[in-house]
Amino acid sequence: MSVRVRFAPSPTGPLHVGGVRTALFNYLFARKMGGQMLLRVEDTDQNRFVPGAEAYIIEALRWVGIEIDEGAGVDYAGEPGPNGPYRQSERREIYQAEATRLVEEGKAYYAFDTADELDAMRQRLEAANAPAAQYNAITRLQMKNALTLPPAEVQSRIANGEAHVIRLKTPLKEEIRLNDIVRGWVTVHSSAIDDKVLLKSDGLPTYHLANIVDDHLMGITHVIRGEEWLPSAPLHVLLYRYLGWEDTMPRFAHLPLLLKPEGSGKLSKRDADLGGFPIFPLQWTDPATGVVARGFREDGYRPEALVNFLALLGWNPGTEQEIFSMDELIAAFDIDKIHKGGARFEIEKAKWFNQHYIRQLPDSDLAPVVMQQATEAGFACSLEKATQITALLKGRITFANELFAEARTIFYAPTEYDPAIVSAKWNDDAKRAATVFGDALTGYNGLFAADEIKHLLADTLQQAGIKQGKVMQAMRLALTGSGIGPDMMLTMEIIGKDEVMARLEKALADI
RNA sequence: GGUCGAUUCGUCUAGCGGUUAGGACACUGCCCUUUCACGGCAGUAACACGGGUUCAAGUCCCGUAUCGAUCACCA
């Protein structure tokens, strides 16, 4: 049987980087096994629905390079798709039918308790020091439901349109075992599971029901999700059993969590803000508040870098290879090698990956970024010049959008000169070198390219009896105002002869 | 608090009874580069603790500690 996995986010906002990793692991496993990856939208909570979130999630997955084989985001030309619809809000009849079936089979029941009544019950139990304040095999007998009310009253309440839910009739004493791919055998006593609401009073299912029904109907073979779902996994096993689908129940793999870079707890938006890094793949503008949250893409991260970084958080192929393309990850992926423990999300290594992938990029891919930023700053910058700048500076940056800032000494003539270099290097020889080189340039009509400039400078200084090594840093100072920077000859080539001469004159006058 | 789970350098991790406990990021130094960066080389740095089992334990077992997840008509 072919492997089928799903990523099932809730459209309550932008996709968190932890969600991206969950999607990534699903994708790697699916591809590795030659199976399919589905995208299902779990929008059963009408209160938390955020417009635009679904489109954001689809775009984010596309950006990182996760391809969806089936489900939301795939174009079915108006048709629901082979197992669609893939939006749970459009599948309510399906869940209602299954919930009703469970009621008819005595595995679930109607309940009419109001929020206040539930509150009161919990408070009462807590006051009595009960082991757990839950709606279960014992407490259900004191509540307003089909187990305590006469059948005729249940019927009339429903007929009258009274708000009601359907709850799972969880057995009092039963061991529920589940063989998790990551964690091995997990055993939970049914007393730890309460009579979970399956169908809410608005007619929509809760996560638990919708999830099991859809995974079954959509032929899901492996459920790969975050560790936060582990405690409810036994409930899901119970549901498969009650629904009569236990023989085709998917295998579970609960992924370790992404933790805060420091301190304790799982990674949150706040940690990202504090640490000055993004937590969402793409920039996100909250439709309600207009608040903009930064994205990895907009911050200059390459998708390959994010993927490479994320893949190695909680998983490792057991080799010493660190750099992986998506295809290499797929080839190396082994679900049995997923860790049990959480991983701290430290951005430093992500930056290192980014630096690596930036260098891999052809100059022609990066040049437009320089051109655009230069244009925005009011400079005429041809694609050719931008490409030259990229080639010169690519190895010095971590993010593509740092190129223009790194190139500031090319675009801007110095307005001040590093005092430390001035006092150490700007001596008589240096001034004389600037003068003779300026003069030589005046009479020079050859090609103004790095190699030629190098020769001209060497010859000129030699004739003047100046040791080049003694004045090179001063020359750099005169041209850029700084003692550090990329190759001088190439820099001069890009700046151009006229500007070089102008800057030499300016330095001679100003320092 | 109940339940479940985790614990190797600061961080990500390799390890699956016998290793000088390996790699990467970060950090430091050296080399290269008449600068800086890149690159190369080197270095600092870890098995949470206590008991067992065993000739032998980072590896197996049991405790303790610490950390985490979860206990809604949210997913």
XYZ file of C-alpha atoms (C1' of nucleotides) in Angstrom:
586
model
C 0.000 0.000 0.000
C 1.273 3.407 -0.924
C 2.192 5.838 1.803
C -0.147 8.787 2.209
C 0.564 11.543 4.715
C -1.145 14.815 5.380
C -0.345 18.227 6.733
C -3.446 19.562 8.415
C -3.012 23.113 9.655
C -5.662 25.280 11.164
C -6.116 28.616 9.377
C -5.881 30.690 12.530
C -2.914 32.759 11.416
C 0.417 32.464 9.655
C 2.245 29.170 9.695
C 4.728 28.939 12.555
C 8.214 27.630 11.792
C 7.397 24.555 13.877
C 4.517 23.886 11.535
C 6.852 24.255 8.593
C 9.082 21.589 10.078
C 6.138 19.259 10.639
C 5.120 19.746 7.013
C 8.705 19.183 5.935
C 9.016 15.872 7.780
C 5.738 14.721 6.271
C 6.954 15.712 2.848
C 10.356 14.043 3.209
C 8.738 10.840 4.377
C 6.144 10.844 1.599
C 8.738 11.449 -1.100
C 11.161 8.963 0.391
C 8.485 6.289 0.348
C 7.179 7.221 -3.059
C 3.864 8.234 -1.520
C 1.588 11.247 -1.522
C 1.342 14.377 0.573
C -2.069 15.890 1.259
C -2.974 19.327 2.538
C -6.157 19.550 4.563
C -7.507 22.694 6.146
C -8.855 22.187 9.659
C -11.153 25.151 9.930
C -13.744 23.803 12.348
C -13.327 26.618 14.832
C -15.315 29.480 13.452
C -14.191 31.804 16.223
C -10.535 31.518 15.405
C -10.783 31.588 11.644
C -8.499 34.215 10.103
C -9.055 35.342 6.525
C -6.011 34.929 4.347
C -4.379 32.348 6.557
C -5.123 29.462 4.209
C -3.654 31.263 1.207
C -0.654 32.184 3.331
C -0.045 28.572 4.317
C -0.231 27.393 0.718
C 2.159 30.089 -0.435
C 4.548 29.403 2.436
C 4.725 25.700 1.640
C 5.357 26.502 -1.990
C 8.134 28.907 -1.022
C 10.010 26.348 1.043
C 9.632 23.806 -1.730
C 7.074 21.443 -0.272
C 4.863 20.179 -3.063
C 1.315 19.165 -2.304
C 0.039 16.182 -4.277
C -3.567 16.380 -3.198
C -5.874 18.671 -1.275
C -6.163 22.369 -0.609
C -4.037 24.471 -2.916
C -4.328 21.960 -5.752
C -6.458 23.083 -8.661
C -9.370 20.730 -9.318
C -11.150 23.113 -11.666
C -14.097 23.616 -9.366
C -14.468 19.923 -8.546
C -13.893 18.736 -4.977
C -10.930 16.508 -5.856
C -10.568 12.722 -5.465
C -11.135 12.750 -1.711
C -12.392 16.285 -1.324
C -13.500 18.659 -0.217
C -10.335 19.250 1.783
C -11.684 22.040 3.923
C -13.348 20.601 7.006
C -15.976 23.311 7.155
C -17.272 21.894 3.863
C -17.535 18.369 5.220
C -19.893 18.836 8.165
C -22.486 16.304 6.952
C -19.827 13.614 6.886
C -18.882 14.192 10.519
C -22.476 14.500 11.600
C -23.271 11.149 10.006
C -20.406 9.436 11.806
C -21.208 11.079 15.128
C -24.824 10.027 14.797
C -23.745 6.505 13.957
C -21.714 6.387 17.161
C -24.764 7.529 19.111
C -26.914 4.846 17.504
C -24.329 2.222 18.341
C -24.224 3.372 21.959
C -20.653 4.634 21.767
C -21.530 8.287 22.073
C -24.417 10.272 23.491
C -26.172 13.614 23.369
C -25.441 16.112 26.133
C -27.226 19.360 26.953
C -25.076 20.911 29.661
C -24.441 24.612 29.370
C -21.027 26.202 29.775
C -22.049 27.405 33.245
C -23.137 23.951 34.284
C -19.862 22.473 33.112
C -17.988 25.136 35.041
C -19.955 24.400 38.158
C -19.227 20.686 37.807
C -15.501 21.273 37.500
C -15.434 23.621 40.451
C -17.347 21.177 42.553
C -14.929 18.382 41.703
C -11.900 20.499 42.364
C -13.286 21.585 45.690
C -13.832 17.933 46.551
C -10.203 17.230 45.642
C -11.194 14.774 42.956
C -8.241 13.341 41.008
C -9.398 15.018 37.817
C -12.195 17.423 37.084
C -13.537 15.764 34.003
C -16.704 14.723 32.283
C -16.280 10.959 32.471
C -17.856 7.598 33.141
C -18.665 8.639 36.698
C -19.532 12.313 36.482
C -21.648 11.932 33.351
C -24.306 10.369 35.560
C -24.841 13.699 37.317
C -25.069 15.749 34.145
C -27.791 16.576 31.675
C -27.432 14.065 28.901
C -29.062 11.167 27.104
C -27.725 8.794 29.744
C -29.547 10.532 32.584
C -32.580 12.067 30.900
C -35.642 10.050 29.830
C -35.511 9.201 26.101
C -38.673 11.171 25.426
C -37.125 14.307 26.921
C -33.965 13.861 24.895
C -36.064 13.599 21.772
C -38.099 16.674 22.541
C -35.090 18.765 23.500
C -33.473 17.953 20.182
C -36.733 18.462 18.291
C -37.072 21.862 19.934
C -33.661 22.852 18.644
C -32.054 23.007 22.054
C -28.266 23.363 21.932
C -26.554 20.039 22.366
C -23.307 18.251 21.709
C -22.348 14.652 21.087
C -19.881 13.219 23.553
C -17.788 10.081 23.335
C -18.785 7.420 25.837
C -15.291 6.706 27.088
C -14.996 3.396 28.933
C -14.210 3.535 32.631
C -11.395 1.037 32.732
C -9.410 0.146 29.698
C -5.760 0.137 28.725
C -5.124 1.823 25.441
C -1.862 1.013 23.737
C -0.328 2.662 20.748
C 2.927 1.991 18.956
C 4.357 5.356 18.053
C 7.127 5.340 15.454
C 9.136 7.886 17.409
C 8.300 6.935 20.980
C 7.567 3.249 20.855
C 4.748 1.750 22.867
C 2.688 4.316 24.715
C 0.108 3.067 27.169
C -2.622 5.175 28.643
C -5.473 4.262 30.904
C -8.879 5.281 29.605
C -9.599 6.984 32.931
C -7.221 9.690 31.761
C -9.468 10.411 28.818
C -12.719 12.152 29.472
C -15.957 12.065 27.507
C -14.648 14.304 24.783
C -17.029 16.418 22.774
C -17.101 15.029 19.244
C -19.689 17.268 17.685
C -20.049 20.825 18.922
C -23.342 22.616 19.411
C -22.730 24.565 16.208
C -22.866 21.278 14.327
C -19.177 21.270 13.515
C -16.877 18.537 14.760
C -14.001 18.978 17.172
C -10.491 18.230 16.008
C -10.627 14.685 17.325
C -13.618 13.526 15.336
C -12.840 15.428 12.147
C -9.258 14.291 12.184
C -10.031 10.597 12.499
C -12.882 10.637 10.001
C -10.842 12.505 7.418
C -7.662 10.538 7.871
C -9.667 7.371 7.367
C -11.645 8.610 4.383
C -8.572 10.092 2.768
C -6.571 6.919 3.108
C -3.892 8.359 5.352
C -1.309 5.757 6.339
C 0.967 7.806 8.586
C 0.135 10.664 10.914
C 3.241 12.743 11.522
C 2.501 15.620 13.880
C 3.839 17.574 16.839
C 4.388 16.117 20.279
C 1.608 18.237 21.713
C -0.783 15.670 20.235
C 0.704 12.708 22.043
C -1.601 12.938 25.072
C -4.673 12.745 22.861
C -3.349 9.962 20.647
C -4.900 7.207 22.792
C -8.247 8.949 22.403
C -7.772 8.784 18.678
C -7.013 5.078 18.873
C -10.234 4.637 20.813
C -12.127 6.546 18.154
C -10.734 4.376 15.368
C -11.867 1.353 17.336
C -15.381 2.687 17.946
C -15.735 3.753 14.347
C -14.746 0.247 13.275
C -11.622 1.316 11.452
C -8.924 0.021 13.744
C -7.601 -2.430 11.162
C -6.662 0.409 8.821
C -5.610 2.869 11.482
C -2.610 4.962 10.409
C 0.706 4.724 12.184
C 1.591 7.667 14.400
C 4.855 9.566 14.656
C 4.972 12.378 17.204
C 7.698 14.892 16.491
C 9.775 16.536 19.228
C 9.114 20.199 19.847
C 11.099 23.263 18.851
C 12.221 24.968 22.056
C 13.091 28.514 23.036
C 16.706 29.520 22.269
C 17.198 30.049 25.976
C 15.177 29.488 29.086
C 12.456 26.887 29.123
C 9.404 26.179 27.063
C 8.484 25.831 23.467
C 9.438 28.366 20.856
C 7.079 31.318 20.660
C 6.633 34.451 18.617
C 7.849 36.433 21.588
C 11.166 34.541 21.661
C 11.650 35.345 18.008
C 10.963 39.027 18.596
C 13.361 39.063 21.541
C 16.049 37.260 19.571
C 15.540 39.446 16.536
C 14.681 36.676 14.112
C 11.528 35.677 12.238
C 9.283 32.812 13.216
C 7.021 32.852 10.171
C 8.226 31.747 6.739
C 6.655 34.729 5.003
C 5.834 38.208 6.158
C 2.348 38.392 7.590
C 0.028 41.321 8.045
C -2.604 40.673 10.655
C -5.918 41.491 8.942
C -7.514 42.608 12.193
C -4.786 44.826 13.622
C -2.664 45.603 10.580
C 0.405 44.580 12.559
C 3.165 43.246 10.322
C 5.236 40.249 11.389
C 8.560 39.626 9.697
C 9.171 36.547 7.568
C 12.221 34.444 6.798
C 11.782 35.232 3.119
C 11.657 38.991 3.620
C 14.563 38.844 6.057
C 16.700 37.426 3.275
C 16.712 33.751 4.166
C 16.878 31.342 1.260
C 14.288 28.583 1.396
C 17.024 25.949 0.970
C 18.726 27.295 4.095
C 15.558 27.211 6.176
C 14.780 23.688 5.004
C 18.310 22.446 5.643
C 18.322 23.997 9.109
C 14.875 22.718 10.068
C 15.501 19.204 8.786
C 18.421 18.828 11.186
C 16.388 19.884 14.208
C 15.138 16.634 15.677
C 16.485 14.427 12.959
C 19.903 13.389 11.735
C 20.904 10.810 9.147
C 23.754 9.555 11.327
C 26.439 10.761 8.949
C 28.570 13.875 9.220
C 27.010 15.540 6.219
C 25.521 18.944 7.086
C 24.583 20.424 3.757
C 21.528 18.856 2.161
C 19.453 19.863 -0.805
C 15.804 18.872 -0.660
C 16.536 15.888 -2.903
C 19.411 14.808 -0.702
C 17.201 15.106 2.362
C 14.603 12.910 0.716
C 17.234 10.340 -0.170
C 18.687 10.333 3.342
C 15.451 10.605 5.305
C 14.740 7.830 7.761
C 11.703 8.220 9.967
C 13.186 5.861 12.558
C 15.975 8.325 13.191
C 13.688 11.083 14.466
C 14.617 12.104 18.010
C 12.467 12.001 21.090
C 13.864 15.112 22.768
C 13.089 18.709 21.843
C 15.577 20.940 20.059
C 16.395 24.522 20.894
C 15.805 26.887 18.037
C 19.037 28.853 17.763
C 19.180 31.088 14.750
C 22.997 31.214 14.457
C 23.249 27.985 12.560
C 20.446 29.029 10.235
C 22.535 32.059 9.362
C 25.479 29.850 8.587
C 23.339 27.770 6.236
C 22.101 30.954 4.601
C 25.614 32.213 4.062
C 26.441 28.908 2.436
C 23.472 28.934 0.075
C 23.974 32.606 -0.817
C 27.460 31.753 -2.054
C 26.082 28.917 -4.145
C 23.793 31.278 -5.984
C 24.836 32.568 -9.410
C 25.688 36.285 -9.408
C 22.899 36.880 -11.891
C 20.341 35.779 -9.286
C 21.612 38.204 -6.662
C 22.369 41.195 -8.879
C 18.757 42.381 -9.218
C 18.616 42.828 -5.437
C 21.575 45.224 -5.591
C 20.144 46.993 -8.595
C 16.813 47.540 -6.943
C 18.266 48.816 -3.689
C 20.680 51.081 -5.541
C 17.868 52.475 -7.632
C 15.787 53.075 -4.531
C 18.743 54.965 -3.053
C 18.872 57.157 -6.143
C 21.803 55.625 -8.007
C 21.917 54.614 -11.634
C 23.070 51.011 -11.508
C 23.134 48.796 -14.551
C 22.623 45.078 -14.256
C 26.219 44.691 -15.370
C 27.494 46.863 -12.569
C 25.220 45.129 -10.071
C 26.604 41.793 -11.195
C 30.178 43.013 -10.729
C 29.343 44.218 -7.249
C 27.688 40.909 -6.450
C 30.731 38.957 -7.548
C 32.968 41.155 -5.415
C 30.861 41.082 -2.275
C 28.938 37.810 -2.339
C 31.402 36.001 -0.109
C 31.186 38.640 2.593
C 27.505 38.581 3.395
C 24.958 36.361 5.086
C 21.826 37.779 3.481
C 21.256 38.950 -0.059
C 19.820 42.237 1.093
C 23.108 43.090 2.812
C 24.832 43.451 -0.547
C 23.929 47.079 -1.086
C 24.988 48.077 2.403
C 28.242 46.204 1.880
C 28.661 48.152 -1.366
C 28.163 51.566 0.207
C 31.809 52.529 -0.286
C 31.320 51.919 -3.988
C 28.286 54.136 -4.308
C 29.175 56.814 -1.791
C 32.397 58.797 -1.776
C 33.767 58.928 1.772
C 32.544 61.797 3.906
C 34.783 60.930 6.802
C 37.973 58.963 7.231
C 38.711 56.383 9.913
C 40.846 58.386 12.383
C 42.866 55.332 13.450
C 43.964 54.667 9.877
C 44.556 58.359 9.249
C 46.988 58.685 12.120
C 48.701 55.382 11.385
C 48.940 55.435 7.614
C 48.218 58.852 6.146
C 51.874 59.997 6.047
C 53.943 61.875 3.469
C 54.508 58.746 1.390
C 50.802 58.064 1.309
C 49.978 61.594 0.196
C 52.674 61.439 -2.451
C 51.335 58.071 -3.650
C 47.844 59.508 -3.979
C 49.232 62.427 -5.909
C 51.366 60.477 -8.373
C 48.689 57.848 -8.908
C 46.155 60.589 -9.575
C 48.517 62.128 -12.087
C 49.154 58.781 -13.748
C 45.411 58.266 -14.061
C 45.020 61.626 -15.761
C 47.268 60.523 -18.559
C 45.957 56.977 -18.717
C 43.635 55.991 -21.541
C 43.853 52.211 -21.400
C 41.280 49.731 -20.174
C 40.253 50.543 -16.607
C 40.119 47.000 -15.298
C 41.545 45.416 -12.154
C 44.635 43.865 -13.747
C 45.535 47.008 -15.653
C 44.980 49.202 -12.629
C 47.202 46.930 -10.605
C 50.054 47.317 -13.076
C 49.603 51.020 -13.445
C 49.646 51.507 -9.701
C 52.686 49.285 -9.231
C 54.637 51.015 -11.999
C 53.704 54.475 -10.846
C 54.706 53.845 -7.244
C 57.912 52.173 -8.270
C 58.920 55.155 -10.385
C 58.177 57.466 -7.503
C 60.265 55.279 -5.233
C 57.387 54.407 -2.944
C 56.942 50.943 -1.456
C 53.450 49.809 -2.370
C 52.977 47.764 0.791
C 53.486 50.848 2.920
C 50.772 52.881 1.278
C 48.090 50.407 0.192
C 45.966 50.900 3.245
C 46.250 54.635 2.909
C 45.052 54.346 -0.670
C 42.091 52.351 0.548
C 41.473 55.034 3.146
C 41.556 57.739 0.514
C 39.133 55.901 -1.737
C 36.678 54.480 0.780
C 37.327 56.215 4.088
C 37.956 52.861 5.719
C 40.894 50.588 6.350
C 39.017 47.403 5.570
C 37.046 46.115 2.635
C 37.110 43.949 -0.453
C 39.817 43.779 -3.120
C 41.058 47.325 -3.954
C 41.709 46.829 -7.649
C 38.298 45.373 -8.300
C 36.740 48.072 -6.201
C 38.461 50.740 -8.296
C 37.372 49.041 -11.483
C 33.756 49.207 -10.388
C 33.998 52.768 -9.090
C 35.452 53.926 -12.393
C 38.428 56.059 -13.307
C 36.828 59.486 -12.929
C 35.427 58.724 -9.503
C 38.742 57.248 -8.351
C 40.522 60.441 -9.395
C 37.896 62.591 -7.724
C 38.161 60.638 -4.493
C 41.951 60.856 -4.479
C 41.756 64.620 -4.889
C 39.134 64.901 -2.200
C 41.242 62.874 0.221
C 44.294 64.995 -0.479
C 42.261 68.105 0.236
C 40.233 66.846 3.219
C 42.522 64.731 5.357
C -1.557 18.306 40.924
C -2.747 13.731 37.460
C -0.972 11.415 32.945
C 2.767 10.885 29.304
C 7.658 12.029 27.772
C 12.799 13.898 27.488
C 18.102 14.488 29.490
C 25.996 13.744 25.336
C 30.339 20.233 24.531
C 26.919 27.116 25.148
C 23.665 25.186 20.671
C 22.388 21.245 16.771
C 24.045 16.361 17.054
C 27.099 11.080 16.161
C 27.202 7.044 19.411
C 23.186 1.734 19.666
C 28.387 -2.803 26.206
C 35.001 -2.160 25.116
C 35.877 4.931 21.369
C 41.978 9.264 22.883
C 33.439 10.232 23.356
C 33.315 12.096 16.613
C 31.257 16.247 13.488
C 28.909 21.127 12.771
C 27.520 26.262 14.549
C 29.469 29.839 17.881
C 34.098 31.304 20.322
C 39.786 31.735 20.546
C 44.580 31.330 18.119
C 47.674 30.536 13.770
C 48.263 30.462 8.339
C 46.580 32.702 3.750
C 45.295 37.695 2.146
C 50.357 43.982 2.084
C 43.296 45.222 4.916
C 38.735 42.796 6.142
C 35.921 38.699 4.686
C 36.329 33.771 2.505
C 39.315 29.501 2.904
C 42.889 26.172 5.547
C 44.869 24.418 10.244
C 44.652 24.134 15.494
C 42.367 24.852 20.321
C 38.704 25.500 24.600
C 34.276 22.709 25.731
C 29.811 17.360 27.056
C 27.787 11.813 28.751
C 22.308 15.620 34.923
C 22.923 12.825 39.750
C 22.711 8.209 42.724
C 22.274 3.117 42.868
C 22.461 -1.537 40.478
C 23.499 -5.558 36.209
C 28.289 -6.798 33.813
C 35.089 -8.619 33.326
C 33.526 -3.909 31.072
C 28.080 1.192 31.096
C 27.360 7.473 27.551
C 25.125 2.855 25.871
C 20.932 -2.025 29.890
C 17.671 -1.698 34.703
C 15.760 1.191 39.029
C 15.423 5.639 41.631
C 16.306 11.157 42.212
C 16.654 15.870 40.007
C 15.644 19.106 36.169
C 13.006 20.295 31.874
C 8.822 19.623 28.578
C 3.905 18.309 26.633
C -1.100 17.789 28.026
C -5.524 17.869 31.058
C -11.747 23.213 26.551
C -17.967 22.799 22.683
C -8.991 25.323 20.315
C -6.545 22.911 16.989
